Coordinates of C-alpha atoms in Angstrom, one line a residue:
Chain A
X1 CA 23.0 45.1 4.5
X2 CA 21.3 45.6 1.0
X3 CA 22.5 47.5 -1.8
X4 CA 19.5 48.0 -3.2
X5 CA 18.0 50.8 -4.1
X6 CA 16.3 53.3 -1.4
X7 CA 12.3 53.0 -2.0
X8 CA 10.6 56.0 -2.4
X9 CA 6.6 55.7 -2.3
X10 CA 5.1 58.6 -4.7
X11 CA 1.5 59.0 -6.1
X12 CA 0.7 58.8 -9.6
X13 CA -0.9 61.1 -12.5
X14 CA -2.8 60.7 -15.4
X15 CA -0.2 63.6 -17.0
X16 CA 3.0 62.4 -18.5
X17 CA 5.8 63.7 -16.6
X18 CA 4.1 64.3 -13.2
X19 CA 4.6 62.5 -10.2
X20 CA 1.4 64.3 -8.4
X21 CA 2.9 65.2 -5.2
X22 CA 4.6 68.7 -3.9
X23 CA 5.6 66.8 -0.9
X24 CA 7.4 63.6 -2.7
X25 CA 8.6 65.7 -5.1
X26 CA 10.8 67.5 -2.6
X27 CA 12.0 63.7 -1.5
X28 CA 12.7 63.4 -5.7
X29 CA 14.5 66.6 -6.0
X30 CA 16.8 65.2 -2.9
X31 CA 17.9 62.4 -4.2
X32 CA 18.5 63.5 -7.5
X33 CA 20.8 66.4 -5.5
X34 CA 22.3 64.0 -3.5
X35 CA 23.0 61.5 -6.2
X36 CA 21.5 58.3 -4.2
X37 CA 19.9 55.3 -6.0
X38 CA 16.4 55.4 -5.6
X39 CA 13.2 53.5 -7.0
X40 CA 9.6 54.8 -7.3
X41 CA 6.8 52.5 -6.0
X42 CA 3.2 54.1 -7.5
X43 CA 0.7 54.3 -4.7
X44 CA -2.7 55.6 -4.9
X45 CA -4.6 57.8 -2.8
X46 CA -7.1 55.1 -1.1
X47 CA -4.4 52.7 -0.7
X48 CA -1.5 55.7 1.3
X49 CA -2.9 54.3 5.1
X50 CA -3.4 50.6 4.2
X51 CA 0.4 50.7 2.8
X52 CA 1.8 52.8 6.0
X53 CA 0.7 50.6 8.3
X54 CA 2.0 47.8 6.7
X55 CA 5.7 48.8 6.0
X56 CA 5.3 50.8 10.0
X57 CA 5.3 54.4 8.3
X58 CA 4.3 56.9 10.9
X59 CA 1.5 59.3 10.6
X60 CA 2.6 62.8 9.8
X61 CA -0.6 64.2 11.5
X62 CA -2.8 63.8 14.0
X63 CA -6.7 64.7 12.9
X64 CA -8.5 66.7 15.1
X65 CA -10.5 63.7 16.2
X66 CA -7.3 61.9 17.4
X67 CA -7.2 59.9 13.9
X68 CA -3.8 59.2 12.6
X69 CA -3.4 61.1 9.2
X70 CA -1.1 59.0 6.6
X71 CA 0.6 60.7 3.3
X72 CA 3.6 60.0 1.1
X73 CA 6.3 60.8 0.6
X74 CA 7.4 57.6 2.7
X75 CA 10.9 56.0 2.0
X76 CA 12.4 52.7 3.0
X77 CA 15.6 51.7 3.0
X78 CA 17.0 48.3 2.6
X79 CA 20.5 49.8 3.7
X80 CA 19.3 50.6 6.9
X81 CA 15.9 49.0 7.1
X82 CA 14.7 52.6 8.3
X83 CA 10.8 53.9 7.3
X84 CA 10.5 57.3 7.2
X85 CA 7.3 59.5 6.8
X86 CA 7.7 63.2 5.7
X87 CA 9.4 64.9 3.4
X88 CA 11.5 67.1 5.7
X89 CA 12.7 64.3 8.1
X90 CA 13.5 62.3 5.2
X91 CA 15.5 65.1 4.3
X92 CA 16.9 65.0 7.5
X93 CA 17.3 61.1 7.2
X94 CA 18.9 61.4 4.0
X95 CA 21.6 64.4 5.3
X96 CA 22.0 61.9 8.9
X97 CA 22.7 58.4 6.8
X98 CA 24.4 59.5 3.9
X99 CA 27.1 61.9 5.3
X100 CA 29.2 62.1 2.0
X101 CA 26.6 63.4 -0.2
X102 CA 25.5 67.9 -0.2
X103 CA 23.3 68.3 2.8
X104 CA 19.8 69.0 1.8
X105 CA 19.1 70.9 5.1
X106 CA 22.3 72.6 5.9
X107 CA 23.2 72.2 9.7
X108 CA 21.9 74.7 12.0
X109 CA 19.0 75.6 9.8
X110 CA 16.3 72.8 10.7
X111 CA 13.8 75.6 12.1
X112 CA 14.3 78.4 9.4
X113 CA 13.3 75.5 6.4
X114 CA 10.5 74.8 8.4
X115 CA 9.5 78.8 9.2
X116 CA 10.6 79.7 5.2
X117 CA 7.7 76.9 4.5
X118 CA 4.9 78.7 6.8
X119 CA 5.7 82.2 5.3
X120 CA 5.7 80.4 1.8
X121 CA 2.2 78.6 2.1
X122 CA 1.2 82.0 3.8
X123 CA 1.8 84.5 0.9
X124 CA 0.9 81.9 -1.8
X125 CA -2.7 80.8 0.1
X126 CA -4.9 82.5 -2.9
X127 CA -3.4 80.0 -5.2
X128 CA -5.7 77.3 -3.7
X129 CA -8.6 77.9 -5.3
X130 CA -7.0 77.4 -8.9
X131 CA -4.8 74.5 -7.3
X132 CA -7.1 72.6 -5.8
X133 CA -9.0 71.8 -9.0
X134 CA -6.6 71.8 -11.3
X135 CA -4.7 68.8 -9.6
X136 CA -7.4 67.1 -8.7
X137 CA -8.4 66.3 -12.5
X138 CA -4.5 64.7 -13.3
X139 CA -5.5 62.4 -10.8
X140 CA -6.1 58.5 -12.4
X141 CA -9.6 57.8 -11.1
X142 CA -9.5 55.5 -7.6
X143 CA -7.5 58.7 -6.3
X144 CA -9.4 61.2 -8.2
X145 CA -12.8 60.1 -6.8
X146 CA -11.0 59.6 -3.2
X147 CA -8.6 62.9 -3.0
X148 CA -11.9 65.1 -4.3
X149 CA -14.4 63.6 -2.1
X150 CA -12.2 64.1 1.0
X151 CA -11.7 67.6 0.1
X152 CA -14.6 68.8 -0.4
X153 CA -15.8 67.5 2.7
X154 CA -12.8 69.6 4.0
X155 CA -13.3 72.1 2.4
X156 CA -17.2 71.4 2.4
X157 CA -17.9 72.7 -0.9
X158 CA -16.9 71.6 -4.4
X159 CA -13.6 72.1 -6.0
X160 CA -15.0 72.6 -9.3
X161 CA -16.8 75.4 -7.8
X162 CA -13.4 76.8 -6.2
X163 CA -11.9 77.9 -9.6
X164 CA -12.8 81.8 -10.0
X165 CA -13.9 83.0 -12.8
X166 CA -14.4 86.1 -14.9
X167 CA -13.9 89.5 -12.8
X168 CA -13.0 87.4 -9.5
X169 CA -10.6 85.6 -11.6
X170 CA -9.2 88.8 -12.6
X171 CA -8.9 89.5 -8.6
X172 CA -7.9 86.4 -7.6
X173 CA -5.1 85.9 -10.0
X174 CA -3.4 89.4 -9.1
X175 CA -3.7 88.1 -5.6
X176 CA -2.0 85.0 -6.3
X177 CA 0.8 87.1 -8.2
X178 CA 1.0 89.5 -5.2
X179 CA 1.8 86.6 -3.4
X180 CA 4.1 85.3 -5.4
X181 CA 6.1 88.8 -5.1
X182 CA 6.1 88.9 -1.6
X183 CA 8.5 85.6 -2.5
X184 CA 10.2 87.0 -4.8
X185 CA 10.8 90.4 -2.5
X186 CA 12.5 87.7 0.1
X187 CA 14.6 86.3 -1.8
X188 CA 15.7 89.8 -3.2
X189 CA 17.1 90.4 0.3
X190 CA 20.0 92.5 -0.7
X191 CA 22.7 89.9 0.4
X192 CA 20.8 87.0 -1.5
X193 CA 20.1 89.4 -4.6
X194 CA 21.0 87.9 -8.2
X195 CA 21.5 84.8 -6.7
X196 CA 19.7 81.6 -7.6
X197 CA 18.4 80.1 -4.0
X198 CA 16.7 80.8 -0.8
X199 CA 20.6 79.9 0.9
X200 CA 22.5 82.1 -1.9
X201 CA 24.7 79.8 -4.4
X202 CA 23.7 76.6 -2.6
X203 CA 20.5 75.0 -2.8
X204 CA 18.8 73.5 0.0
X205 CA 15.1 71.6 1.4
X206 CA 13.3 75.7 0.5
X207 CA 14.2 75.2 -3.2
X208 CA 12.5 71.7 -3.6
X209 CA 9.5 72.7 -1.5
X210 CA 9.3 76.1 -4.4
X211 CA 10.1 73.4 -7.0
X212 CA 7.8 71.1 -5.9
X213 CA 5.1 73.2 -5.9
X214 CA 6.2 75.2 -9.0
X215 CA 5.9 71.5 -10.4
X216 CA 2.0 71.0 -9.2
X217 CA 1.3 74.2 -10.9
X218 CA 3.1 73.3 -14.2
X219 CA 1.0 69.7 -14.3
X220 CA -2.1 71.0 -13.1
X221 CA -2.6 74.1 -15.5
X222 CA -0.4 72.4 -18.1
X223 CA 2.7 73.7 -20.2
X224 CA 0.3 75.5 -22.5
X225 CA -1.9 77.0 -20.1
X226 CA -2.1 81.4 -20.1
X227 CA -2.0 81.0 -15.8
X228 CA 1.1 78.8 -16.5
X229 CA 2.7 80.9 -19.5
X230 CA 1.8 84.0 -16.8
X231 CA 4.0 82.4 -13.9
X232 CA 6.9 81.8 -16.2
X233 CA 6.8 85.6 -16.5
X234 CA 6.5 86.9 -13.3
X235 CA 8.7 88.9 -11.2
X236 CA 10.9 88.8 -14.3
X237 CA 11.0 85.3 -14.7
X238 CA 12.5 84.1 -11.4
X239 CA 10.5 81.0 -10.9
X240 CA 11.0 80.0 -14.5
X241 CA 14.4 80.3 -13.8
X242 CA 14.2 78.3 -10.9
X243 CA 12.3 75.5 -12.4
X244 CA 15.2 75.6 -14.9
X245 CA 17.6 75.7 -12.4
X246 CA 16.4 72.2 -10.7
X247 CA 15.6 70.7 -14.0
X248 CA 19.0 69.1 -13.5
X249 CA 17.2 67.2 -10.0
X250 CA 13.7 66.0 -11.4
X251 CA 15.3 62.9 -12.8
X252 CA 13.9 60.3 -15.0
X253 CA 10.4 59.8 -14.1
X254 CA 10.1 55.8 -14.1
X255 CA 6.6 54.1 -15.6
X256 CA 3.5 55.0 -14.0
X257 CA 1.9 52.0 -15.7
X258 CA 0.5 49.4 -13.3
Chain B
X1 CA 39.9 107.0 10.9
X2 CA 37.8 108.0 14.3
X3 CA 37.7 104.7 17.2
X4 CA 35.0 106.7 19.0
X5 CA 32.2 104.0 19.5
X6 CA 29.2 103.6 17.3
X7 CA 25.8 105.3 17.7
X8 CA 23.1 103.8 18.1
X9 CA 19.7 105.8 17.7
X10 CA 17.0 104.5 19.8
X11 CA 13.8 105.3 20.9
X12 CA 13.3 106.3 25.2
X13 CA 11.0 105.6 27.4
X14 CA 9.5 106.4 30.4
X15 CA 9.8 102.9 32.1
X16 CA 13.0 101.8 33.6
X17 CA 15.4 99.6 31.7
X18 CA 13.2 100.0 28.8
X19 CA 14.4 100.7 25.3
X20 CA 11.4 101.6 23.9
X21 CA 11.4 100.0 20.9
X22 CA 11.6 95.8 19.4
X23 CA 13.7 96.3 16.3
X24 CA 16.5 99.1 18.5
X25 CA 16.4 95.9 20.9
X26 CA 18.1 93.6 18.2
X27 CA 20.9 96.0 17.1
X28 CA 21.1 96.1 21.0
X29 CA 21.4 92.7 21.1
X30 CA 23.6 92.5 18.3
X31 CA 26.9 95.1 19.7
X32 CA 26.8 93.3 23.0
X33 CA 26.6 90.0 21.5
X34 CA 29.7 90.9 18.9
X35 CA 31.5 93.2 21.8
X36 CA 31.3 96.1 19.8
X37 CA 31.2 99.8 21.6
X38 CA 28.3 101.5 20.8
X39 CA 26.6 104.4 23.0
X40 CA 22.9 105.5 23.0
X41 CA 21.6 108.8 21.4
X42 CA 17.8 108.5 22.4
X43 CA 15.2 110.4 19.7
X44 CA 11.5 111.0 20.7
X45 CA 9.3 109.5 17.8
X46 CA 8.3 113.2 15.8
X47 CA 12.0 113.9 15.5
X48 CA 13.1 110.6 13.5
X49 CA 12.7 112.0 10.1
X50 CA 14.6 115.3 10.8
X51 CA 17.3 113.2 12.3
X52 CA 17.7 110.4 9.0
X53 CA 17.0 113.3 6.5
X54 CA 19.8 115.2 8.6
X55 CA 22.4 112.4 8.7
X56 CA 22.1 110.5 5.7
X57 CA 19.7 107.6 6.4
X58 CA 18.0 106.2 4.0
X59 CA 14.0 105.5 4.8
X60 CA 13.2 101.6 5.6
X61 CA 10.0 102.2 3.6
X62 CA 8.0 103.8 1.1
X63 CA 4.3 104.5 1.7
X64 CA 1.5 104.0 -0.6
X65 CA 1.3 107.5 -1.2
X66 CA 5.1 107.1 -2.5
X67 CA 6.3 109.0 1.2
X68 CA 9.0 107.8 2.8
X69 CA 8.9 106.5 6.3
X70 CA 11.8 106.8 8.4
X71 CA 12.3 104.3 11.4
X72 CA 14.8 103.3 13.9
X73 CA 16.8 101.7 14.3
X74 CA 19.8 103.7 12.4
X75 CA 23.6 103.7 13.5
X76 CA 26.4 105.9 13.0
X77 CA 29.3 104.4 12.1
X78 CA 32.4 107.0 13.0
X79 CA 35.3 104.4 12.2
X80 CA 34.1 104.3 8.2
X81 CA 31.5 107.2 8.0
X82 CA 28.4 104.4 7.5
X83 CA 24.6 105.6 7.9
X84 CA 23.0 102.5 8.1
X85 CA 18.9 102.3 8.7
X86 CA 16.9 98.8 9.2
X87 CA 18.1 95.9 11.7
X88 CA 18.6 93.8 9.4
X89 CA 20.8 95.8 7.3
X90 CA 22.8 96.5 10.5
X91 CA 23.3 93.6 11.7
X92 CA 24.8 92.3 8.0
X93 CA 27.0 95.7 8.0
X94 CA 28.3 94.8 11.2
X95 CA 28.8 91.3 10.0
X96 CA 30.6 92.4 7.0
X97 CA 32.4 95.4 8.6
X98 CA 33.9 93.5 11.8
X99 CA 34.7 90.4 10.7
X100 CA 36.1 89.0 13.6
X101 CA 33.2 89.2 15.6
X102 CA 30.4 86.4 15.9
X103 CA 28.0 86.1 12.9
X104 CA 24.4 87.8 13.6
X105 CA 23.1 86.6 10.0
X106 CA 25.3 83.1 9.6
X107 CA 26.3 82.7 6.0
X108 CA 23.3 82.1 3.5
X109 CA 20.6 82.8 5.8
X110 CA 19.7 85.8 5.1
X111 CA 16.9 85.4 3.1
X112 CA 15.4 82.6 6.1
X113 CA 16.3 84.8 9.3
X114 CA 13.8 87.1 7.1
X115 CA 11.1 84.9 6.4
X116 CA 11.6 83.5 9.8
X117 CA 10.4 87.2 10.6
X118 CA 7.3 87.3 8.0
X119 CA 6.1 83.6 9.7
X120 CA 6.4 84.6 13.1
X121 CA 5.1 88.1 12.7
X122 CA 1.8 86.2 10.9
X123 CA 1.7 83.7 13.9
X124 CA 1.7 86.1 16.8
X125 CA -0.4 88.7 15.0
X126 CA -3.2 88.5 17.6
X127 CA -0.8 90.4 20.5
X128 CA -1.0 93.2 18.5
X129 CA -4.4 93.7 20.3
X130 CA -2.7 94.1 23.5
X131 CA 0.8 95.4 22.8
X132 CA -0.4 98.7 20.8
X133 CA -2.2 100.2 23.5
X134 CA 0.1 98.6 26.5
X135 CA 3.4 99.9 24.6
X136 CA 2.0 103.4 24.0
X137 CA 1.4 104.0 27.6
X138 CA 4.9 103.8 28.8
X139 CA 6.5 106.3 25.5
X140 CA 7.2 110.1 26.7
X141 CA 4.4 112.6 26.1
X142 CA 6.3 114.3 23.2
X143 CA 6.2 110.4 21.4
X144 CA 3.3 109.1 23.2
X145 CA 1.4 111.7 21.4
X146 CA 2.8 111.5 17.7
X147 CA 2.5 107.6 18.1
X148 CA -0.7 107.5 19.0
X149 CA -2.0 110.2 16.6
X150 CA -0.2 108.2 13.8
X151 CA -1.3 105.1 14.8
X152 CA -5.0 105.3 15.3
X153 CA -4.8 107.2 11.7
X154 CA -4.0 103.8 10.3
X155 CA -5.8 101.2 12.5
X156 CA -8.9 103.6 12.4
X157 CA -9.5 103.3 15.7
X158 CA -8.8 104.1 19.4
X159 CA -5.7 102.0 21.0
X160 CA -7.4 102.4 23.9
X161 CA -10.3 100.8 22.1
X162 CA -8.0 97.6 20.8
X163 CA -7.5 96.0 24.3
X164 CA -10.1 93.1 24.7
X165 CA -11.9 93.0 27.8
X166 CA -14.0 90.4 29.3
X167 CA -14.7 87.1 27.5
X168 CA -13.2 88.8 24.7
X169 CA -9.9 88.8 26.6
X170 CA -10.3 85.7 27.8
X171 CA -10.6 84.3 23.6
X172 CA -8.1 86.9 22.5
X173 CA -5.8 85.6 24.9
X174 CA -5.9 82.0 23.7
X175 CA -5.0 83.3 21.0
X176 CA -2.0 84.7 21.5
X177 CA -0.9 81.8 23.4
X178 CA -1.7 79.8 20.3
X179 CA 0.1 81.8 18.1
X180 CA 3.1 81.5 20.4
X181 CA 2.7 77.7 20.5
X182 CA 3.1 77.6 16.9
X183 CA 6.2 79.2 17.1
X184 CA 7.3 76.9 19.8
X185 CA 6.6 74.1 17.9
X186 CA 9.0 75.3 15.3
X187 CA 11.6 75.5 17.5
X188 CA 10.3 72.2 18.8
X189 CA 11.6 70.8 15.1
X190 CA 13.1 67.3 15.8
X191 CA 16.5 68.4 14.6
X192 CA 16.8 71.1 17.3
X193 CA 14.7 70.2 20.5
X194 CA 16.1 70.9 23.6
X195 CA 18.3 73.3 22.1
X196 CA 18.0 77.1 23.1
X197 CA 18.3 79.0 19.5
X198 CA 16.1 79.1 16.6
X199 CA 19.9 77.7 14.5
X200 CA 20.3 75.2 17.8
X201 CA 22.9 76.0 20.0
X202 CA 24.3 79.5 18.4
X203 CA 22.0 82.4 18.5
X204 CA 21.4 84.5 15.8
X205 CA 19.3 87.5 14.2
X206 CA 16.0 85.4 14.5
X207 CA 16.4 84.9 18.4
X208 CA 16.9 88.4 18.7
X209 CA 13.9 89.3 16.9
X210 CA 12.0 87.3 19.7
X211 CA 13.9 88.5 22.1
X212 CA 13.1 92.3 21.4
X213 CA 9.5 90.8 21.0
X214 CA 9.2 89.7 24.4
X215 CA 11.0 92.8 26.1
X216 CA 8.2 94.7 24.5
X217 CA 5.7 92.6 25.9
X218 CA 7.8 92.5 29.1
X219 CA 8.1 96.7 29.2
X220 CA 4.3 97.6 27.9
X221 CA 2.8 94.8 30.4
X222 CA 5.2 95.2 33.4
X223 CA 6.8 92.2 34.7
X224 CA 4.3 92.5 37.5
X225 CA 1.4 92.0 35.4
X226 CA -1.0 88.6 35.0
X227 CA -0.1 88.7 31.1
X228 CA 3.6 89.1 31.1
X229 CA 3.6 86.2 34.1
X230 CA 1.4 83.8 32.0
X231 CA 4.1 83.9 29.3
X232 CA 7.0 83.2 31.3
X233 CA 5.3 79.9 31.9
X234 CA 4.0 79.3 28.3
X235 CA 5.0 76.3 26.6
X236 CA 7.2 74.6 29.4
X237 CA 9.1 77.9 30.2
X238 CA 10.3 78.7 26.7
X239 CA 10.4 82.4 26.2
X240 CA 11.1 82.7 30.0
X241 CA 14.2 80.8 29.5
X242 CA 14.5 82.5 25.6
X243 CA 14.9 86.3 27.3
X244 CA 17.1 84.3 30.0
X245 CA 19.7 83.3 27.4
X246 CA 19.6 86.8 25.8
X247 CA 20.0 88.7 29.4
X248 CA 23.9 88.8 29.0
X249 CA 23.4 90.6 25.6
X250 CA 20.9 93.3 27.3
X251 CA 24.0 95.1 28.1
X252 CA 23.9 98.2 30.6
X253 CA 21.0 100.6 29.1
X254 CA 22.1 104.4 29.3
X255 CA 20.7 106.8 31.0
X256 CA 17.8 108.4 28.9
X257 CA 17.6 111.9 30.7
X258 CA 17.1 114.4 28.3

């Protein structure tokens, strides 16, 4: 049994401060929360499959065409010898093999993370097309050039040409506020109001997937950015606050340098 | 201090053992699962607003046009004078007010039993199709009237005009049976397959959601119909086995003779 620390597989950025995933930063966020000793090995995009099927990570999709689909986060454990793909079974993983540390995803509520998740990516969807570019440029080149020509084959037109502009930015960015108030409307449910999470006083897996992609927006658009600056004001400052409020689990963000 | 049961006010209809109304079904579901006496006062559909305005309950919404709009469910609460509107909010005042009783909305999920409604409402949007027109035949004249006035005001159209026919139906169908599977592979999660509830093995506000969901389906279809027996065998059984489980907390349904 090895007391080394867990392994946790993340993708790098070009911006200081930024791991580049929503997804690993949820992973991140957990084991900051949970206090576990964890180190950060730098993958890029091209190299995610080539590196699952080494260490025997699963897929976490299934393509349409019956192709395996690999992303990080993946963790490995030298505890347990365990690989685990996705960040909410990791999550789960985390909550099963270390017993003695805050659950992440409190028992009994497996399904509503998963359900909080679908209504979350459903009433932020208009923030894709501001997203999607943005993130794409903090990429270091071999995943830049990968992540962007996969995407816009998925998307089957350019990202650069995603970003709206002038009056249909106008739109577009009220949209993507709306959205963000149907959120904030949830979470104002009048036995949750004035409190800090999705679960009330106690945070859980719905807070590091807001985080996490509170965190994409932050590095994509950058600190200084109005569409940035403009989120930190919304809905009278709740996701600022709740940026704030998980400050405490980003931990230190070790060397990106190869 | 009066220990005459609570009132519930639902909505009749002319089919047998059919409360007419999804959201009346989960307060429904809510007494019988506590054990709490309740009895029936049934209101046709133009008479809701007289009745809140009359007793004190507050509207569940506020139109565009800055109206409020009344709905039921709303209970009467003799034991501590409470007017309480919205199933949600009932369901958290019985909570709070009979503590002894089972939890409907377990501690901290308030805010995910909600958004648990917001994904599944988005997933099995394309019923609506079928279950306007099919639940509008089986209200009394007095409310089959106002409800469909009201209702083809704001789809702009005929509900007789909403039900797909044809290879339509046959597409429209799928659909619905696809939205369904989406929400049966949530409940699928691998942390709680094989077990009954949306929170595992204890049922809560979100199965009861479902649950009135599908006694509208089962009431505006007939359990006799083609579409209400292709659900029962959707997805390896699932819902049939969901309304099952929730049979016992049906409870008796009062006569609705005027």
């Amino acid at each position: 049994m090895s007391s080394d620390p867990i392994i946790l597989y993340d993708i790098p950025s070009k911006a200081p401060g930024c791991a580049w995933s929503p997804n690993t930063w949820k992973v991140r966020y957990a084991f900051n929360y949970k206090g576990l000793a964890y180190k950060t090995v730098w993958i890029e995009y091209p190299d995610i499959a080539d590196l699952c099927k080494k260490i025997g990570a699963e897929p976490t999709m299934i393509r349409q065409n019956g192709e395996p689909y690999y992303s990080l986060p993946v963790i490995e454990d030298p505890k347990t010898g365990a690989v685990i793909s996705d960040s909410a079974r990791i999550a789960e993983y985390l909550d099963a093999t270390y017993p003695d540390t805050p659950k992440v995803v409190p028992e009994g509520t497996h399904v509503l993370q998963k359900t909080f998740m679908a209504a979350y990516d459903n009433a932020t969807g208009p923030l894709i097309s501001y997203i999607m570019p943005a993130i794409a440029k903090i990429l270091r080149p071999k995943s830049e050039e990968y992540f962007v020509r996969t995407r816009e084959a998925s998307f089957k037109k350019k990202l650069t040409d995603m970003w709206p502009t002038g009056e249909e930015h106008e739109k577009a960015w009220k949209e993507v506020e709306a959205g963000f108030g149907k959120v904030d409307r949830w979470l104002n449910e009048p036995m949750n109001a004035g409190k800090p999470f999705v679960m009330g006083d106690v945070v859980s897996f719905a807070d590091f997937m807001i985080g996490g992609e509170l965190i994409w927006c932050r590095c994509g658009f950058g600190e200084e950015s109005d569409l940035w600056k403009d989120m930190m004001k919304w809905h009278g400052g709740r996701w600022a606050k709740l940026i704030d409020s998980l400050k405490k689990y980003e931990g230190p963000l070790e060397d990106m340098a190869d």
